[in-house]
Amino acid sequence: AISVAMVLMALTSLVRHMGPEELWQKLPSQEELQGKVPRHQMEQQLQKAWQRLCYASVAVEEVLLMLPGEVKDLRSQGLQSYAARTKDRFDRWLATVPEKEEVIDDEEEEEAKDEQTRKKSAAI
C-alpha cells in the first residue's frame, strides 16, 4: 500500500501546483503533435511502448509472486542474515546474466536508411 501511495504521489506531484488553465495551455495541440512525428513513426513507437509495457507487467507480476516468500524468509531469518544471503544470491545472479550489447534490429536499420534517403532527396 505504501509503494502504491508513493507512485501516486510522484505522478500527481507534477500537476499539484498548477491550475487547470495553465495545465491546458501547456498541452500541445493536435496540429503540433502531427507536425512533430510522422504517423508511421508514431505507430512504431506506440508498438514498442506497448511491448515494453507488457514486459514490465510480466516482470512486476513475477516480483509480486516472489514477494510473500521473501517476506516469510525475512521474518524467519532476521534482517542481517537475510540481507547477506540476498546479496550473495544477487551477486551469483548478476554473474550469470550476460552483458547486454546494443543490437540494432533490422527494422531500425531500414528506418535509418529511409530517413537518410529522405534527407538526401530533400537536400537535392
mmCIF file with all atom_site columns, C-alpha atoms in Angstrom:
data_model
loop_
_atom_site.group_PDB
_atom_site.id
_atom_site.type_symbol
_atom_site.label_atom_id
_atom_site.label_alt_id
_atom_site.label_comp_id
_atom_site.label_asym_id
_atom_site.label_entity_id
_atom_site.label_seq_id
_atom_site.pdbx_PDB_ins_code
_atom_site.Cartn_x
_atom_site.Cartn_y
_atom_site.Cartn_z
_atom_site.occupancy
_atom_site.B_iso_or_equiv
_atom_site.pdbx_formal_charge
_atom_site.auth_seq_id
_atom_site.auth_comp_id
_atom_site.auth_asym_id
_atom_site.auth_atom_id
_atom_site.pdbx_PDB_model_num
ATOM 1   C CA . ALA A 1 1   ? 0.000  0.000   0.000   1.00 0.00 ? 1   ALA A CA 1
ATOM 2   C CA . ILE A 1 2   ? 2.871  2.356   0.756   1.00 0.00 ? 2   ILE A CA 1
ATOM 3   C CA . SER A 1 3   ? 4.529  1.746   -2.611  1.00 0.00 ? 3   SER A CA 1
ATOM 4   C CA . VAL A 1 4   ? 1.257  2.430   -4.428  1.00 0.00 ? 4   VAL A CA 1
ATOM 5   C CA . ALA A 1 5   ? 0.858  5.656   -2.461  1.00 0.00 ? 5   ALA A CA 1
ATOM 6   C CA . MET A 1 6   ? 4.419  6.692   -3.333  1.00 0.00 ? 6   MET A CA 1
ATOM 7   C CA . VAL A 1 7   ? 3.852  6.089   -7.043  1.00 0.00 ? 7   VAL A CA 1
ATOM 8   C CA . LEU A 1 8   ? 0.585  8.032   -6.998  1.00 0.00 ? 8   LEU A CA 1
ATOM 9   C CA . MET A 1 9   ? 2.196  10.904  -5.100  1.00 0.00 ? 9   MET A CA 1
ATOM 10  C CA . ALA A 1 10  ? 5.028  11.064  -7.621  1.00 0.00 ? 10  ALA A CA 1
ATOM 11  C CA . LEU A 1 11  ? 2.635  11.095  -10.563 1.00 0.00 ? 11  LEU A CA 1
ATOM 12  C CA . THR A 1 12  ? 0.292  13.684  -9.128  1.00 0.00 ? 12  THR A CA 1
ATOM 13  C CA . SER A 1 13  ? 3.033  15.960  -7.828  1.00 0.00 ? 13  SER A CA 1
ATOM 14  C CA . LEU A 1 14  ? 3.693  17.097  -11.380 1.00 0.00 ? 14  LEU A CA 1
ATOM 15  C CA . VAL A 1 15  ? 0.352  18.881  -11.644 1.00 0.00 ? 15  VAL A CA 1
ATOM 16  C CA . ARG A 1 16  ? -0.397 19.620  -7.998  1.00 0.00 ? 16  ARG A CA 1
ATOM 17  C CA . HIS A 1 17  ? 0.810  23.242  -8.081  1.00 0.00 ? 17  HIS A CA 1
ATOM 18  C CA . MET A 1 18  ? -0.679 24.087  -11.472 1.00 0.00 ? 18  MET A CA 1
ATOM 19  C CA . GLY A 1 19  ? -4.104 25.456  -12.217 1.00 0.00 ? 19  GLY A CA 1
ATOM 20  C CA . PRO A 1 20  ? -6.297 23.760  -14.832 1.00 0.00 ? 20  PRO A CA 1
ATOM 21  C CA . GLU A 1 21  ? -5.902 26.665  -17.266 1.00 0.00 ? 21  GLU A CA 1
ATOM 22  C CA . GLU A 1 22  ? -2.124 26.571  -17.022 1.00 0.00 ? 22  GLU A CA 1
ATOM 23  C CA . LEU A 1 23  ? -2.133 22.810  -17.497 1.00 0.00 ? 23  LEU A CA 1
ATOM 24  C CA . TRP A 1 24  ? -4.333 23.012  -20.619 1.00 0.00 ? 24  TRP A CA 1
ATOM 25  C CA . GLN A 1 25  ? -2.095 25.720  -22.091 1.00 0.00 ? 25  GLN A CA 1
ATOM 26  C CA . LYS A 1 26  ? 0.976  23.508  -21.759 1.00 0.00 ? 26  LYS A CA 1
ATOM 27  C CA . LEU A 1 27  ? -0.628 20.598  -23.605 1.00 0.00 ? 27  LEU A CA 1
ATOM 28  C CA . PRO A 1 28  ? 0.276  20.547  -27.322 1.00 0.00 ? 28  PRO A CA 1
ATOM 29  C CA . SER A 1 29  ? -2.464 20.886  -29.911 1.00 0.00 ? 29  SER A CA 1
ATOM 30  C CA . GLN A 1 30  ? -3.364 18.203  -32.442 1.00 0.00 ? 30  GLN A CA 1
ATOM 31  C CA . GLU A 1 31  ? -1.553 20.104  -35.225 1.00 0.00 ? 31  GLU A CA 1
ATOM 32  C CA . GLU A 1 32  ? 1.614  20.430  -33.147 1.00 0.00 ? 32  GLU A CA 1
ATOM 33  C CA . LEU A 1 33  ? 1.608  16.712  -32.433 1.00 0.00 ? 33  LEU A CA 1
ATOM 34  C CA . GLN A 1 34  ? 1.098  15.787  -36.078 1.00 0.00 ? 34  GLN A CA 1
ATOM 35  C CA . GLY A 1 35  ? 3.893  18.129  -37.158 1.00 0.00 ? 35  GLY A CA 1
ATOM 36  C CA . LYS A 1 36  ? 6.464  16.667  -34.774 1.00 0.00 ? 36  LYS A CA 1
ATOM 37  C CA . VAL A 1 37  ? 6.363  12.962  -35.576 1.00 0.00 ? 37  VAL A CA 1
ATOM 38  C CA . PRO A 1 38  ? 5.169  11.322  -38.804 1.00 0.00 ? 38  PRO A CA 1
ATOM 39  C CA . ARG A 1 39  ? 2.251  8.927   -38.380 1.00 0.00 ? 39  ARG A CA 1
ATOM 40  C CA . HIS A 1 40  ? 4.155  5.740   -39.299 1.00 0.00 ? 40  HIS A CA 1
ATOM 41  C CA . GLN A 1 41  ? 6.887  6.542   -36.776 1.00 0.00 ? 41  GLN A CA 1
ATOM 42  C CA . MET A 1 42  ? 4.287  7.260   -34.120 1.00 0.00 ? 42  MET A CA 1
ATOM 43  C CA . GLU A 1 43  ? 2.655  3.873   -34.711 1.00 0.00 ? 43  GLU A CA 1
ATOM 44  C CA . GLN A 1 44  ? 6.018  2.133   -34.452 1.00 0.00 ? 44  GLN A CA 1
ATOM 45  C CA . GLN A 1 45  ? 6.825  3.998   -31.242 1.00 0.00 ? 45  GLN A CA 1
ATOM 46  C CA . LEU A 1 46  ? 3.433  3.061   -29.814 1.00 0.00 ? 46  LEU A CA 1
ATOM 47  C CA . GLN A 1 47  ? 4.025  -0.607  -30.668 1.00 0.00 ? 47  GLN A CA 1
ATOM 48  C CA . LYS A 1 48  ? 7.436  -0.537  -28.972 1.00 0.00 ? 48  LYS A CA 1
ATOM 49  C CA . ALA A 1 49  ? 5.964  1.219   -25.942 1.00 0.00 ? 49  ALA A CA 1
ATOM 50  C CA . TRP A 1 50  ? 3.207  -1.396  -25.711 1.00 0.00 ? 50  TRP A CA 1
ATOM 51  C CA . GLN A 1 51  ? 5.803  -4.164  -25.934 1.00 0.00 ? 51  GLN A CA 1
ATOM 52  C CA . ARG A 1 52  ? 7.850  -2.599  -23.141 1.00 0.00 ? 52  ARG A CA 1
ATOM 53  C CA . LEU A 1 53  ? 4.711  -2.170  -21.041 1.00 0.00 ? 53  LEU A CA 1
ATOM 54  C CA . CYS A 1 54  ? 3.868  -5.855  -21.496 1.00 0.00 ? 54  CYS A CA 1
ATOM 55  C CA . TYR A 1 55  ? 7.397  -6.905  -20.497 1.00 0.00 ? 55  TYR A CA 1
ATOM 56  C CA . ALA A 1 56  ? 7.249  -4.617  -17.468 1.00 0.00 ? 56  ALA A CA 1
ATOM 57  C CA . SER A 1 57  ? 3.877  -6.000  -16.390 1.00 0.00 ? 57  SER A CA 1
ATOM 58  C CA . VAL A 1 58  ? 5.238  -9.554  -16.573 1.00 0.00 ? 58  VAL A CA 1
ATOM 59  C CA . ALA A 1 59  ? 8.267  -8.531  -14.512 1.00 0.00 ? 59  ALA A CA 1
ATOM 60  C CA . VAL A 1 60  ? 6.065  -6.850  -11.902 1.00 0.00 ? 60  VAL A CA 1
ATOM 61  C CA . GLU A 1 61  ? 3.852  -9.934  -11.738 1.00 0.00 ? 61  GLU A CA 1
ATOM 62  C CA . GLU A 1 62  ? 6.887  -12.161 -11.159 1.00 0.00 ? 62  GLU A CA 1
ATOM 63  C CA . VAL A 1 63  ? 8.130  -9.886  -8.389  1.00 0.00 ? 63  VAL A CA 1
ATOM 64  C CA . LEU A 1 64  ? 4.716  -9.844  -6.726  1.00 0.00 ? 64  LEU A CA 1
ATOM 65  C CA . LEU A 1 65  ? 4.582  -13.649 -6.852  1.00 0.00 ? 65  LEU A CA 1
ATOM 66  C CA . MET A 1 66  ? 8.000  -13.896 -5.175  1.00 0.00 ? 66  MET A CA 1
ATOM 67  C CA . LEU A 1 67  ? 7.274  -11.263 -2.544  1.00 0.00 ? 67  LEU A CA 1
ATOM 68  C CA . PRO A 1 68  ? 5.307  -13.366 0.010   1.00 0.00 ? 68  PRO A CA 1
ATOM 69  C CA . GLY A 1 69  ? 8.050  -16.000 0.120   1.00 0.00 ? 69  GLY A CA 1
ATOM 70  C CA . GLU A 1 70  ? 10.756 -13.374 0.514   1.00 0.00 ? 70  GLU A CA 1
ATOM 71  C CA . VAL A 1 71  ? 8.876  -11.654 3.339   1.00 0.00 ? 71  VAL A CA 1
ATOM 72  C CA . LYS A 1 72  ? 8.434  -15.019 5.056   1.00 0.00 ? 72  LYS A CA 1
ATOM 73  C CA . ASP A 1 73  ? 12.191 -15.675 4.757   1.00 0.00 ? 73  ASP A CA 1
ATOM 74  C CA . LEU A 1 74  ? 12.967 -12.193 6.075   1.00 0.00 ? 74  LEU A CA 1
ATOM 75  C CA . ARG A 1 75  ? 10.800 -12.704 9.144   1.00 0.00 ? 75  ARG A CA 1
ATOM 76  C CA . SER A 1 76  ? 12.193 -16.153 9.893   1.00 0.00 ? 76  SER A CA 1
ATOM 77  C CA . GLN A 1 77  ? 15.892 -15.299 9.374   1.00 0.00 ? 77  GLN A CA 1
ATOM 78  C CA . GLY A 1 78  ? 16.113 -11.720 10.610  1.00 0.00 ? 78  GLY A CA 1
ATOM 79  C CA . LEU A 1 79  ? 17.272 -8.683  8.677   1.00 0.00 ? 79  LEU A CA 1
ATOM 80  C CA . GLN A 1 80  ? 21.062 -9.119  8.891   1.00 0.00 ? 80  GLN A CA 1
ATOM 81  C CA . SER A 1 81  ? 21.256 -12.744 7.751   1.00 0.00 ? 81  SER A CA 1
ATOM 82  C CA . TYR A 1 82  ? 18.553 -12.230 5.113   1.00 0.00 ? 82  TYR A CA 1
ATOM 83  C CA . ALA A 1 83  ? 20.386 -9.204  3.690   1.00 0.00 ? 83  ALA A CA 1
ATOM 84  C CA . ALA A 1 84  ? 23.692 -11.099 3.496   1.00 0.00 ? 84  ALA A CA 1
ATOM 85  C CA . ARG A 1 85  ? 22.056 -14.138 1.887   1.00 0.00 ? 85  ARG A CA 1
ATOM 86  C CA . THR A 1 86  ? 20.125 -11.992 -0.575  1.00 0.00 ? 86  THR A CA 1
ATOM 87  C CA . LYS A 1 87  ? 23.267 -10.081 -1.563  1.00 0.00 ? 87  LYS A CA 1
ATOM 88  C CA . ASP A 1 88  ? 25.027 -13.377 -2.255  1.00 0.00 ? 88  ASP A CA 1
ATOM 89  C CA . ARG A 1 89  ? 22.099 -14.564 -4.383  1.00 0.00 ? 89  ARG A CA 1
ATOM 90  C CA . PHE A 1 90  ? 22.071 -11.275 -6.286  1.00 0.00 ? 90  PHE A CA 1
ATOM 91  C CA . ASP A 1 91  ? 25.834 -11.442 -6.947  1.00 0.00 ? 91  ASP A CA 1
ATOM 92  C CA . ARG A 1 92  ? 25.512 -15.023 -8.268  1.00 0.00 ? 92  ARG A CA 1
ATOM 93  C CA . TRP A 1 93  ? 22.594 -13.976 -10.493 1.00 0.00 ? 93  TRP A CA 1
ATOM 94  C CA . LEU A 1 94  ? 24.498 -10.937 -11.757 1.00 0.00 ? 94  LEU A CA 1
ATOM 95  C CA . ALA A 1 95  ? 27.460 -13.148 -12.710 1.00 0.00 ? 95  ALA A CA 1
ATOM 96  C CA . THR A 1 96  ? 25.218 -15.387 -14.835 1.00 0.00 ? 96  THR A CA 1
ATOM 97  C CA . VAL A 1 97  ? 23.476 -12.563 -16.708 1.00 0.00 ? 97  VAL A CA 1
ATOM 98  C CA . PRO A 1 98  ? 25.350 -11.760 -19.925 1.00 0.00 ? 98  PRO A CA 1
ATOM 99  C CA . GLU A 1 99  ? 26.195 -8.142  -20.611 1.00 0.00 ? 99  GLU A CA 1
ATOM 100 C CA . LYS A 1 100 ? 23.750 -6.514  -22.957 1.00 0.00 ? 100 LYS A CA 1
ATOM 101 C CA . GLU A 1 101 ? 25.130 -5.280  -26.239 1.00 0.00 ? 101 GLU A CA 1
ATOM 102 C CA . GLU A 1 102 ? 23.240 -2.785  -28.283 1.00 0.00 ? 102 GLU A CA 1
ATOM 103 C CA . VAL A 1 103 ? 21.701 -4.712  -31.107 1.00 0.00 ? 103 VAL A CA 1
ATOM 104 C CA . ILE A 1 104 ? 20.043 -2.762  -33.852 1.00 0.00 ? 104 ILE A CA 1
ATOM 105 C CA . ASP A 1 105 ? 17.011 -4.507  -35.259 1.00 0.00 ? 105 ASP A CA 1
ATOM 106 C CA . ASP A 1 106 ? 16.621 -4.902  -38.994 1.00 0.00 ? 106 ASP A CA 1
ATOM 107 C CA . GLU A 1 107 ? 13.591 -2.626  -38.828 1.00 0.00 ? 107 GLU A CA 1
ATOM 108 C CA . GLU A 1 108 ? 15.573 0.106   -37.113 1.00 0.00 ? 108 GLU A CA 1
ATOM 109 C CA . GLU A 1 109 ? 18.321 -0.169  -39.742 1.00 0.00 ? 109 GLU A CA 1
ATOM 110 C CA . GLU A 1 110 ? 15.742 0.165   -42.510 1.00 0.00 ? 110 GLU A CA 1
ATOM 111 C CA . GLU A 1 111 ? 14.176 3.168   -40.756 1.00 0.00 ? 111 GLU A CA 1
ATOM 112 C CA . ALA A 1 112 ? 17.570 4.856   -40.512 1.00 0.00 ? 112 ALA A CA 1
ATOM 113 C CA . LYS A 1 113 ? 18.288 4.211   -44.202 1.00 0.00 ? 113 LYS A CA 1
ATOM 114 C CA . ASP A 1 114 ? 14.855 5.505   -45.219 1.00 0.00 ? 114 ASP A CA 1
ATOM 115 C CA . GLU A 1 115 ? 15.344 8.643   -43.162 1.00 0.00 ? 115 GLU A CA 1
ATOM 116 C CA . GLN A 1 116 ? 18.775 9.259   -44.672 1.00 0.00 ? 116 GLN A CA 1
ATOM 117 C CA . THR A 1 117 ? 17.319 8.797   -48.161 1.00 0.00 ? 117 THR A CA 1
ATOM 118 C CA . ARG A 1 118 ? 14.535 11.297  -47.367 1.00 0.00 ? 118 ARG A CA 1
ATOM 119 C CA . LYS A 1 119 ? 17.059 13.836  -46.065 1.00 0.00 ? 119 LYS A CA 1
ATOM 120 C CA . LYS A 1 120 ? 19.213 13.452  -49.191 1.00 0.00 ? 120 LYS A CA 1
ATOM 121 C CA . SER A 1 121 ? 16.240 13.826  -51.511 1.00 0.00 ? 121 SER A CA 1
ATOM 122 C CA . ALA A 1 122 ? 15.044 16.880  -49.574 1.00 0.00 ? 122 ALA A CA 1
ATOM 123 C CA . ALA A 1 123 ? 18.510 18.461  -49.847 1.00 0.00 ? 123 ALA A CA 1
ATOM 124 C CA . ILE A 1 124 ? 18.617 17.891  -53.622 1.00 0.00 ? 124 ILE A CA 1
#
